[in-house]
Coordinates of C-alpha atoms and ligand atoms in Angstrom, one line a residue:
X298 CA -65.5 167.0 37.4
X299 CA -62.4 165.8 39.3
X300 CA -59.0 165.8 37.7
X301 CA -57.7 162.6 36.1
X302 CA -55.3 160.5 38.2
X303 CA -53.2 157.9 36.3
X304 CA -51.2 155.1 37.9
X305 CA -48.2 154.2 35.8
X306 CA -47.2 150.7 36.6
X307 CA -43.5 150.3 36.0
X308 CA -42.3 146.8 35.2
X309 CA -39.5 146.1 32.8
X310 CA -39.3 149.7 31.6
X311 CA -37.3 151.4 34.3
X312 CA -36.7 154.6 32.5
X313 CA -38.3 158.1 32.0
X314 CA -37.2 158.6 28.3
X315 CA -39.0 156.7 25.6
X316 CA -41.4 155.3 28.1
X317 CA -44.8 155.2 26.2
X318 CA -46.9 154.4 29.2
X319 CA -45.4 157.3 31.2
X320 CA -45.5 159.6 28.2
X321 CA -49.2 158.9 27.7
X322 CA -50.0 159.4 31.3
X323 CA -48.3 162.8 31.3
X324 CA -50.1 163.8 28.2
X325 CA -53.4 162.8 29.6
X326 CA -53.1 165.5 32.2
X327 CA -53.8 165.4 35.9
X328 CA -51.7 163.6 38.5
X329 CA -49.4 160.7 37.7
X330 CA -48.6 158.1 40.3
X331 CA -45.5 156.0 39.4
X332 CA -45.8 152.6 40.9
X333 CA -43.6 149.5 41.1
X334 CA -45.0 146.3 42.6
X335 CA -42.8 143.4 43.5
X336 CA -44.8 140.3 42.7
X337 CA -42.3 137.6 41.7
X338 CA -44.9 134.8 42.1
X339 CA -46.7 136.2 39.0
X340 CA -43.8 135.0 36.8
X341 CA -44.6 131.3 37.6
X342 CA -41.5 129.3 37.4
X343 CA -39.6 132.3 36.2
X344 CA -39.4 134.7 39.2
X345 CA -36.2 136.9 38.7
X346 CA -33.1 135.1 39.8
X347 CA -30.5 136.3 42.3
X348 CA -28.4 138.5 39.9
X349 CA -31.5 140.1 38.4
X350 CA -32.8 140.9 41.8
X351 CA -29.6 142.7 42.7
X352 CA -29.9 144.7 39.5
X353 CA -33.5 145.5 40.1
X354 CA -32.8 146.8 43.6
X355 CA -30.3 149.3 42.2
X356 CA -32.3 150.2 39.1
X357 CA -35.3 151.0 41.3
X358 CA -33.2 153.2 43.4
X359 CA -32.0 155.0 40.3
X360 CA -35.5 155.4 38.9
X361 CA -36.8 156.6 42.2
X362 CA -34.1 159.3 42.3
X363 CA -34.8 160.4 38.7
X364 CA -38.5 160.7 39.6
X365 CA -37.7 162.8 42.7
X366 CA -35.6 165.1 40.6
X367 CA -38.8 165.8 38.6
X368 CA -40.7 166.5 41.8
X369 CA -42.5 163.1 41.6
X370 CA -42.0 159.8 43.5
X371 CA -41.8 156.0 43.0
X372 CA -44.4 154.2 45.1
X373 CA -43.1 150.8 46.0
X374 CA -45.3 148.0 47.0
X375 CA -45.2 144.3 47.6
X376 CA -47.8 142.4 45.5
X377 CA -50.0 140.5 44.8
X378 CA -50.8 142.8 41.9
X379 CA -54.6 142.8 41.9
X380 CA -55.1 143.4 45.6
X381 CA -52.4 146.1 45.6
X382 CA -54.0 147.9 42.6
X383 CA -57.4 147.6 44.1
X384 CA -56.2 149.3 47.3
X385 CA -54.4 152.0 45.4
X386 CA -57.4 152.8 43.2
X387 CA -59.4 153.2 46.4
X388 CA -56.8 155.3 48.2
X389 CA -55.9 157.6 45.3
X390 CA -59.1 157.9 43.3
X391 CA -57.1 157.0 40.2
X392 CA -59.2 156.5 37.1
X393 CA -56.6 155.0 34.8
X394 CA -53.8 152.4 35.0
X395 CA -51.1 152.5 32.2
X396 CA -48.3 150.0 31.7
X397 CA -45.9 148.8 29.0
X398 CA -46.3 145.2 27.8
X399 CA -44.4 142.1 28.8
X400 CA -44.2 139.0 26.8
X401 CA -43.5 136.1 29.2
X402 CA -46.4 133.6 28.9
X403 CA -47.4 133.7 32.6
X404 CA -47.3 137.5 32.6
X405 CA -49.4 137.8 29.4
X406 CA -52.1 135.8 31.2
X407 CA -51.8 137.9 34.3
X408 CA -52.0 141.1 32.4
X409 CA -54.9 140.0 30.4
X410 CA -56.9 139.1 33.5
X411 CA -56.0 142.4 35.2
X412 CA -56.9 144.4 32.2
X413 CA -60.4 143.0 32.0
X414 CA -60.9 143.3 35.8
X415 CA -59.8 147.0 35.7
X416 CA -62.0 147.8 32.7
X417 CA -65.0 145.8 33.6
X418 CA -65.2 145.6 37.4
X419 CA -63.1 148.5 38.7
X420 CA -64.4 150.5 35.8
X421 CA -61.2 152.5 35.1
X422 CA -59.2 153.0 32.0
X423 CA -56.5 150.3 31.5
X424 CA -54.1 150.7 28.6
X425 CA -50.9 148.9 27.6
X426 CA -48.1 150.1 25.3
X427 CA -45.0 148.8 23.6
X428 CA -41.7 150.0 25.2
X429 CA -39.6 146.8 24.9
X430 CA -39.4 145.9 21.2
X431 CA -39.0 147.5 17.8
X432 CA -41.8 145.4 16.4
X433 CA -44.5 143.6 18.3
X434 CA -44.0 139.8 18.0
X435 CA -47.3 139.5 16.1
X436 CA -46.4 142.2 13.6
X437 CA -43.8 140.2 11.8
X438 CA -45.3 137.4 9.8
X439 CA -44.3 135.0 7.1
X440 CA -45.9 135.4 3.7
X441 CA -48.3 132.7 4.7
X442 CA -49.3 134.6 7.9
X443 CA -47.4 132.4 10.4
X444 CA -44.5 132.9 12.8
X445 CA -40.8 132.5 11.8
X446 CA -38.6 129.7 13.2
X447 CA -35.4 130.9 11.4
X448 CA -33.7 134.2 12.0
X449 CA -32.5 135.2 8.4
X450 CA -35.9 135.3 6.8
X451 CA -37.3 137.0 9.9
X452 CA -34.6 139.7 9.6
X453 CA -35.3 140.1 5.9
X454 CA -39.0 140.5 6.5
X455 CA -38.4 143.3 9.1
X456 CA -36.2 145.1 6.6
X457 CA -39.2 145.3 4.2
X458 CA -41.5 146.7 6.9
X459 CA -41.9 150.4 7.7
X460 CA -39.1 151.8 9.9
X461 CA -39.8 151.2 13.6
X462 CA -41.2 154.2 15.5
X463 CA -38.7 156.6 17.0
X464 CA -38.2 156.9 20.7
X465 CA -40.4 159.2 22.7
X466 CA -39.1 162.1 24.9
X467 CA -38.9 162.2 28.7
X468 CA -42.1 163.9 29.9
X469 CA -41.4 167.5 30.9
X470 CA -43.6 167.5 34.0
X471 CA -45.2 164.9 36.2
X472 CA -47.9 166.3 38.3
X473 CA -48.2 164.9 41.8
X474 CA -51.4 163.7 43.4
X475 CA -53.0 165.7 46.2
X476 CA -51.5 163.2 48.6
X477 CA -49.1 160.3 48.0
X478 CA -50.2 156.8 48.8
X479 CA -48.0 154.8 51.2
X480 CA -44.9 153.2 49.9
X481 CA -42.7 150.5 51.4
X482 CA -38.9 151.0 51.7
X483 CA -36.8 149.5 48.9
X484 CA -34.8 147.4 51.4
X485 CA -38.0 145.7 52.6
X486 CA -38.4 144.1 49.2
X487 CA -35.3 142.0 50.1
X488 CA -33.9 142.1 46.6
X489 CA -30.2 142.5 47.4
X490 CA -28.4 139.2 48.0
X491 CA -26.7 138.9 51.3
X492 CA -23.7 137.0 50.0
X493 CA -20.5 138.9 49.0
X494 CA -21.4 138.1 45.4
X495 CA -23.0 141.5 45.1
X496 CA -19.6 143.3 45.4
X497 CA -18.4 141.8 42.2
X498 CA -21.6 142.9 40.5
X499 CA -21.3 146.5 41.9
X500 CA -17.7 146.8 40.6
X501 CA -18.8 146.0 37.1
X502 CA -22.1 147.7 36.5
X503 CA -24.1 151.0 37.0
X504 CA -27.8 150.0 36.9
X505 CA -30.2 152.7 35.9
X506 CA -31.1 154.9 32.9
X507 CA -28.0 157.1 33.2
X508 CA -25.7 154.1 33.3
X509 CA -27.4 152.6 30.3
X510 CA -27.1 155.9 28.3
X511 CA -23.4 156.1 29.3
X512 CA -22.8 152.6 28.1
X513 CA -24.5 153.3 24.8
X514 CA -22.5 156.5 24.3
X515 CA -19.2 154.8 25.0
X516 CA -20.0 151.9 22.7
X517 CA -21.0 154.4 19.9
X518 CA -17.8 156.2 20.2
X519 CA -15.5 153.3 20.9
X520 CA -17.0 150.0 19.6
X521 CA -19.6 150.3 16.9
X522 CA -17.3 150.9 13.9
X523 CA -15.3 147.7 14.6
X524 CA -18.2 145.7 16.0
X525 CA -18.4 142.9 13.4
X526 CA -14.6 142.2 13.6
X527 CA -14.3 142.5 17.3
X528 CA -17.5 141.0 18.7
X529 CA -16.2 137.4 18.9
X530 CA -13.2 138.0 21.0
X531 CA -14.0 137.8 24.7
X532 CA -10.7 139.3 25.8
X533 CA -11.4 142.5 24.0
X534 CA -13.9 145.3 24.6
X535 CA -15.7 144.5 21.3
X536 CA -19.3 144.4 22.4
X537 CA -21.7 146.9 24.0
X538 CA -22.7 145.1 27.3
X539 CA -26.0 146.7 27.0
X540 CA -28.0 143.5 27.6
X541 CA -28.8 144.0 31.3
X542 CA -29.8 147.6 30.7
X543 CA -32.0 146.5 27.8
X544 CA -33.4 143.6 29.8
X545 CA -34.6 145.9 32.6
X546 CA -35.8 148.5 30.2
X547 CA -33.4 151.2 31.3
X548 CA -32.9 151.9 27.7
X549 CA -35.2 150.8 24.8
X550 CA -34.3 149.3 21.4
X551 CA -35.9 152.3 19.7
X552 CA -33.4 154.7 21.2
X553 CA -30.5 152.4 20.4
X554 CA -31.7 151.9 16.9
X555 CA -32.1 155.6 16.3
X556 CA -28.7 156.5 17.7
X557 CA -27.0 153.8 15.7
X558 CA -28.7 154.9 12.5
X559 CA -27.8 158.5 13.2
X560 CA -24.2 157.6 13.8
X561 CA -24.1 155.7 10.6
X562 CA -25.5 158.7 8.7
X563 CA -23.7 161.6 10.4
X564 CA -21.2 160.1 12.9
X565 CA -17.9 161.7 13.7
X566 CA -16.8 161.3 10.2
X567 CA -18.0 159.9 6.9
X568 CA -18.1 156.1 7.2
X569 CA -17.0 153.9 4.3
X570 CA -18.8 150.8 3.1
X571 CA -16.7 148.5 5.4
X572 CA -17.4 150.5 8.5
X573 CA -21.1 150.7 7.7
X574 CA -21.1 146.9 7.5
X575 CA -19.6 146.8 11.0
X576 CA -22.4 149.0 12.3
X577 CA -25.1 147.1 10.4
X578 CA -24.0 143.9 12.1
X579 CA -24.8 145.5 15.5
X580 CA -28.4 146.3 14.3
X581 CA -28.7 142.6 13.2
X582 CA -27.9 141.6 16.8
X583 CA -30.6 143.8 18.2
X584 CA -32.9 142.0 15.8
X585 CA -31.8 138.6 17.4
X586 CA -33.4 140.0 20.5
X587 CA -36.5 140.8 18.5
X588 CA -36.4 137.3 17.1
X589 CA -36.1 135.7 20.6
X590 CA -39.3 137.5 21.7
X591 CA -41.1 136.5 18.5
X592 CA -40.3 132.9 19.1
X593 CA -41.2 133.1 22.8
X594 CA -44.5 134.7 22.0
X595 CA -45.5 132.2 19.3
X596 CA -44.1 129.2 21.1
X597 CA -44.8 129.9 24.7
X598 CA -44.0 126.3 25.8
X599 CA -40.3 126.7 24.8
X600 CA -38.8 127.6 28.2
X601 CA -39.5 124.1 29.3
X602 CA -40.0 122.1 26.0
X603 CA -37.8 121.9 23.0
X604 CA -39.3 123.6 19.9
X605 CA -38.2 120.5 17.9
X606 CA -40.4 118.0 19.8
X607 CA -38.2 114.9 19.0
X608 CA -35.6 116.2 21.4
X609 CA -38.0 115.8 24.3
X610 CA -36.8 112.2 24.6
X611 CA -33.0 112.9 24.4
X612 CA -31.2 110.5 26.7
X613 CA -29.5 113.1 29.0
X614 CA -27.0 111.9 31.6
X615 CA -27.6 114.8 34.1
X616 CA -24.6 113.9 36.3
X617 CA -24.9 116.2 39.3
X618 CA -21.2 116.2 40.1
X619 CA -20.3 117.3 36.6
X620 CA -23.0 120.0 36.7
X621 CA -21.4 121.4 39.8
X622 CA -18.0 121.4 38.3
X623 CA -19.3 123.2 35.2
X624 CA -21.1 125.8 37.4
X625 CA -18.0 126.5 39.4
X626 CA -15.7 126.7 36.4
X627 CA -13.7 123.6 37.4
X628 CA -14.0 121.5 34.2
X629 CA -10.3 121.5 33.3
X630 CA -11.1 123.2 30.0
X631 CA -9.7 126.7 30.4
X632 CA -12.1 128.6 28.1
X633 CA -15.1 127.0 29.7
X634 CA -13.9 127.7 33.2
X635 CA -13.0 131.3 32.3
X636 CA -16.6 131.8 31.1
X637 CA -18.2 130.2 34.1
X638 CA -16.1 132.2 36.5
X639 CA -16.7 135.5 34.6
X640 CA -20.4 134.7 34.9
X641 CA -20.3 134.1 38.6
X642 CA -18.1 137.1 39.3
X643 CA -19.8 139.7 37.1
X644 CA -23.3 138.4 36.3
X645 CA -22.5 138.5 32.6
X646 CA -20.6 136.4 30.0
X647 CA -19.4 137.2 26.6
X648 CA -21.7 135.8 23.8
X649 CA -19.0 133.6 22.2
X650 CA -18.2 132.0 25.5
X651 CA -21.9 131.5 26.3
X652 CA -22.0 129.4 23.2
X653 CA -18.9 127.5 24.1
X654 CA -20.0 126.7 27.7
X655 CA -23.5 125.8 26.6
X656 CA -22.2 123.4 24.0
X657 CA -19.9 121.9 26.5
X658 CA -22.6 121.3 29.0
X659 CA -25.1 119.9 26.6
X660 CA -22.8 117.9 24.3
X661 CA -19.6 117.1 26.3
X662 CA -21.4 116.4 29.6
X663 CA -24.8 115.4 28.2
X664 CA -26.5 117.5 30.7
X665 CA -29.9 118.9 29.6
X666 CA -30.0 122.5 28.3
X667 CA -32.7 123.2 30.9
X668 CA -30.1 122.7 33.7
X669 CA -27.9 125.2 32.0
X670 CA -30.7 127.7 31.4
X671 CA -31.6 127.5 35.1
X672 CA -28.1 128.3 36.2
X673 CA -27.9 131.2 33.8
X674 CA -31.3 132.3 35.0
X675 CA -30.0 132.7 38.6
X676 CA -26.6 134.1 37.8
X677 CA -27.0 136.4 34.8
X678 CA -27.9 140.1 35.3
X679 CA -29.4 140.0 31.8
X680 CA -31.3 136.7 32.4
X681 CA -34.1 137.0 29.9
X682 CA -36.7 134.3 29.3
X683 CA -36.8 135.0 25.5
X684 CA -33.1 135.3 24.8
X685 CA -32.0 132.7 27.3
X686 CA -34.4 130.1 26.0
X687 CA -33.4 130.8 22.4
X688 CA -29.7 130.6 23.3
X689 CA -30.0 127.4 25.2
X690 CA -32.1 125.7 22.6
X691 CA -29.7 126.9 19.9
X692 CA -26.9 125.2 21.8
X693 CA -28.9 122.1 22.4
X694 CA -29.7 121.8 18.7
X695 CA -33.4 121.6 19.5
X696 CA -34.8 125.1 19.0
X697 CA -35.5 127.8 16.5
X698 CA -32.6 128.3 14.0
X699 CA -30.5 126.0 16.2
X700 CA -27.1 124.7 15.5
X701 CA -27.6 121.1 14.4
X702 CA -26.9 118.8 17.3
X703 CA -24.1 117.0 15.5
X704 CA -22.1 120.2 15.2
X705 CA -20.1 120.1 18.4
X706 CA -17.8 122.9 19.5
X707 CA -14.3 121.9 20.3
X708 CA -13.5 123.9 23.4
X709 CA -9.7 123.9 22.7
X710 CA -10.0 125.1 19.1
X711 CA -12.6 127.7 20.1
X712 CA -10.3 128.9 22.8
X713 CA -7.3 129.1 20.4
X714 CA -9.3 130.8 17.8
X715 CA -11.1 133.4 19.9
X716 CA -8.7 133.9 22.7
X717 CA -5.4 133.2 20.9
X718 CA -3.4 135.6 23.0
X719 CA -4.9 134.1 26.1
X720 CA -5.9 137.4 27.7
X721 CA -9.4 136.2 28.6
X722 CA -8.3 132.9 30.1
X723 CA -5.4 134.5 32.0
X724 CA -7.9 137.1 33.5
X725 CA -10.4 134.5 34.8
X726 CA -8.2 131.5 35.4
X727 CA -5.2 133.2 36.9
X728 CA -3.7 129.9 38.1
X729 CA -2.8 129.2 34.4
X730 CA -1.5 132.7 33.7
X731 CA 2.1 131.7 33.4
X732 CA 1.5 128.9 30.8
X733 CA 2.6 129.7 27.3
X734 CA -0.1 130.3 24.7
X735 CA 0.7 127.0 22.9
X736 CA -0.7 125.0 25.8
X737 CA -2.9 127.5 27.6
X738 CA -6.1 126.1 26.2
X739 CA -5.0 122.4 26.7
X740 CA -2.8 122.3 29.8
X741 CA -3.0 118.5 29.8
X742 CA -0.8 118.5 26.7
X743 CA 1.9 120.6 28.4
X744 CA 5.3 119.0 29.1
X745 CA 6.0 118.4 32.8
X746 CA 8.7 121.0 32.7
X747 CA 6.4 123.6 31.2
X748 CA 3.9 123.0 33.9
X749 CA 6.5 123.2 36.5
X750 CA 7.9 126.5 35.2
X751 CA 4.4 127.9 35.2
X752 CA 3.9 126.7 38.7
X753 CA 0.9 124.5 37.8
X754 CA 0.2 121.1 39.2
X755 CA -2.7 119.6 37.4
X756 CA -5.3 118.1 39.7
X757 CA -4.1 120.4 42.5
X758 CA -3.9 124.0 41.3
X759 CA -6.1 123.4 38.4
X760 CA -8.4 120.4 37.7
X761 CA -7.6 117.6 35.2
X762 CA -10.2 117.8 32.5
X763 CA -13.4 116.1 33.6
X764 CA -14.1 114.5 30.2
X765 CA -12.0 113.8 27.1
X766 CA -13.6 116.0 24.4
X767 CA -13.0 113.4 21.6
X768 CA -14.7 110.6 23.5
X769 CA -17.4 112.9 24.8
X770 CA -18.1 113.9 21.2
X771 CA -18.6 110.3 20.2
X772 CA -21.0 109.7 23.1
X773 CA -23.0 112.8 22.1
X774 CA -23.3 111.5 18.6
X775 CA -24.4 108.1 19.8
X776 CA -27.0 109.7 22.0
X777 CA -28.2 111.6 19.0
X778 CA -28.9 108.4 17.2
X779 CA -31.4 107.6 19.9
X780 CA -33.6 110.5 18.9
X781 CA -33.0 110.6 15.1
X782 CA -35.8 109.9 12.8
Ligands
FAD1263 P1 -23.9 142.9 21.9 O1 -23.1 142.0 21.1 O2 -23.4 144.3 22.2 O3 -25.3 143.0 21.2 C1 -26.3 144.0 21.5 C2 -27.6 143.5 22.0 O4 -28.2 142.6 21.0 C3 -27.5 142.7 23.2 O5 -27.5 143.5 24.4 C4 -28.8 141.8 23.1 O6 -29.9 142.5 23.6 C5 -28.9 141.6 21.6 N1 -28.3 140.3 21.3 C6 -27.1 140.0 20.8 N2 -26.9 138.7 20.6 C7 -28.1 138.1 20.9 C8 -28.6 136.8 20.8 N3 -27.8 135.8 20.4 N4 -29.9 136.5 21.2 C9 -30.7 137.6 21.6 N5 -30.3 138.8 21.7 C10 -29.0 139.1 21.3 N6 -29.0 137.4 26.0 C11 -29.8 138.1 27.0 O7 -30.0 139.3 26.9 N7 -30.2 137.4 28.1 C12 -30.0 136.1 28.2 O8 -30.5 135.5 29.2 C13 -29.2 135.4 27.3 N8 -28.9 134.1 27.5 C14 -28.1 133.4 26.5 C15 -27.8 132.1 26.7 C16 -27.0 131.4 25.7 C17 -26.7 130.0 25.9 C18 -26.5 132.1 24.6 C19 -25.7 131.4 23.6 C20 -26.8 133.5 24.4 C21 -27.6 134.1 25.4 N9 -27.9 135.5 25.2 C22 -28.7 136.1 26.2 C23 -27.6 136.2 24.0 C24 -26.2 137.0 24.0 O9 -25.2 136.2 24.5 C25 -26.3 138.3 24.9 O10 -27.4 139.1 24.5 C26 -25.0 139.1 24.7 O11 -23.9 138.4 25.1 C27 -25.1 140.4 25.6 O12 -24.0 141.1 25.5 P2 -23.9 142.5 24.8 O13 -25.0 143.4 25.3 O14 -22.5 143.0 24.9 O15 -24.2 142.1 23.3

């Protein structure tokens, strides 16, 4: 009998440690063929955006190097998936295909079809595993057996469930096939953007499993114990910045969960109640990600339709010019502009500021949350269908556990509260750097002499605000009346 040959189809699990599909293939014995197929068309309307593609390029390079260190390789192919798998099965004699699950609606459909084709027509073993979540979206249920639409009871239910599985180890050995199938060059996939944009991303991030682990270790030693107190201040290093690594599966939630729990138990020193609370808050955020996947899985229409159906008829204004000003960070509201510029320059934005800019777009500019979600989709390195949809519907007041539409963030007060010393705005809106804190978040209220001393001419160096928040608030509430009831 010939030796088994397993194709491991890498997708959003670009790591060797705690990779259940890879681990199972190594345990199965015989040769293992690591494969990545670039088939963006399979995601339907949600092919990876520009910033994600940049990340993917570098993450694939890192994965390929790690596999080579183990004496293996990463076979790269351009899709379509079915034809590519068919050809590879033929060329390699593989008798099994393993992968880790994805949860985007279009990909669930694709994977289901591929699995039955592999099992029934190609007659090979096809198995999928969970690498991406602590709990599968269908494992958490209300007492009545349905899905959750609110986070707190979801979180409480998970706390009464058995502990999530621990992370698996990196396989010790990956046996090579007798001969390797052809692979295309990484550059030929055309993932790297040609614009200079990529330099800003490269300065900020180290895609790949080692970069992810380094980020986690740094956060454990420098951020976790103060997380709850620090996480809302965008000018400080108070959050983990693990989101793009988690999104691409360079690190899994099981490993993060275990390391955080370990730290809480036997960290560098005995932690008191207050510090344990800080750490626990981080675990709760990891469960927001779980909740986002739960909602996407059970309500697969939400990327394009509000979960609360009455908002489908909201009278959006969708002013193209205002949308452009928001995208470019030229709204005249410093905290909004700082966030949008951070996003464009680094592919990431602090969570507090994501909430502020989203509220501003939806409520001050009356531009649909879908426009905002689309811009984030293209520019975020962590753009994630589950979390992005949840975040935008939260801001739009129309989703699961959403902020009610009538609760409208005041961008000046938010700036003063969460960037009181102005570090964040000064970093991203340098033309205002010389303004005193008192007016930094509302330059239109500054005396002419203050503006002059700071070298700012409003309307020239920095835009006049494009809307008056108080008036915009009233328009938003009037628009809300149209959908009430
Ligand atoms: P930390 O504060 O260190 O949290 C650790 C991890 O917990 C994060 O990496 C993330 O995986 C998870 N997490 C934290 N907060 C949330 C949340 N509110 N929802 C879901 N998961 C969470 N997150 C994405 O990963 N991708 C997105 O596309 C995305 N779009 C968003 C859009 C809007 C409008 C809003 C308001 C939020 C969005 N978020 C998104 C959630 C959140 O802003 C980011 O996960 C977080 O800022 C990432 O930074 P961090 O890794 O330092 O987070």
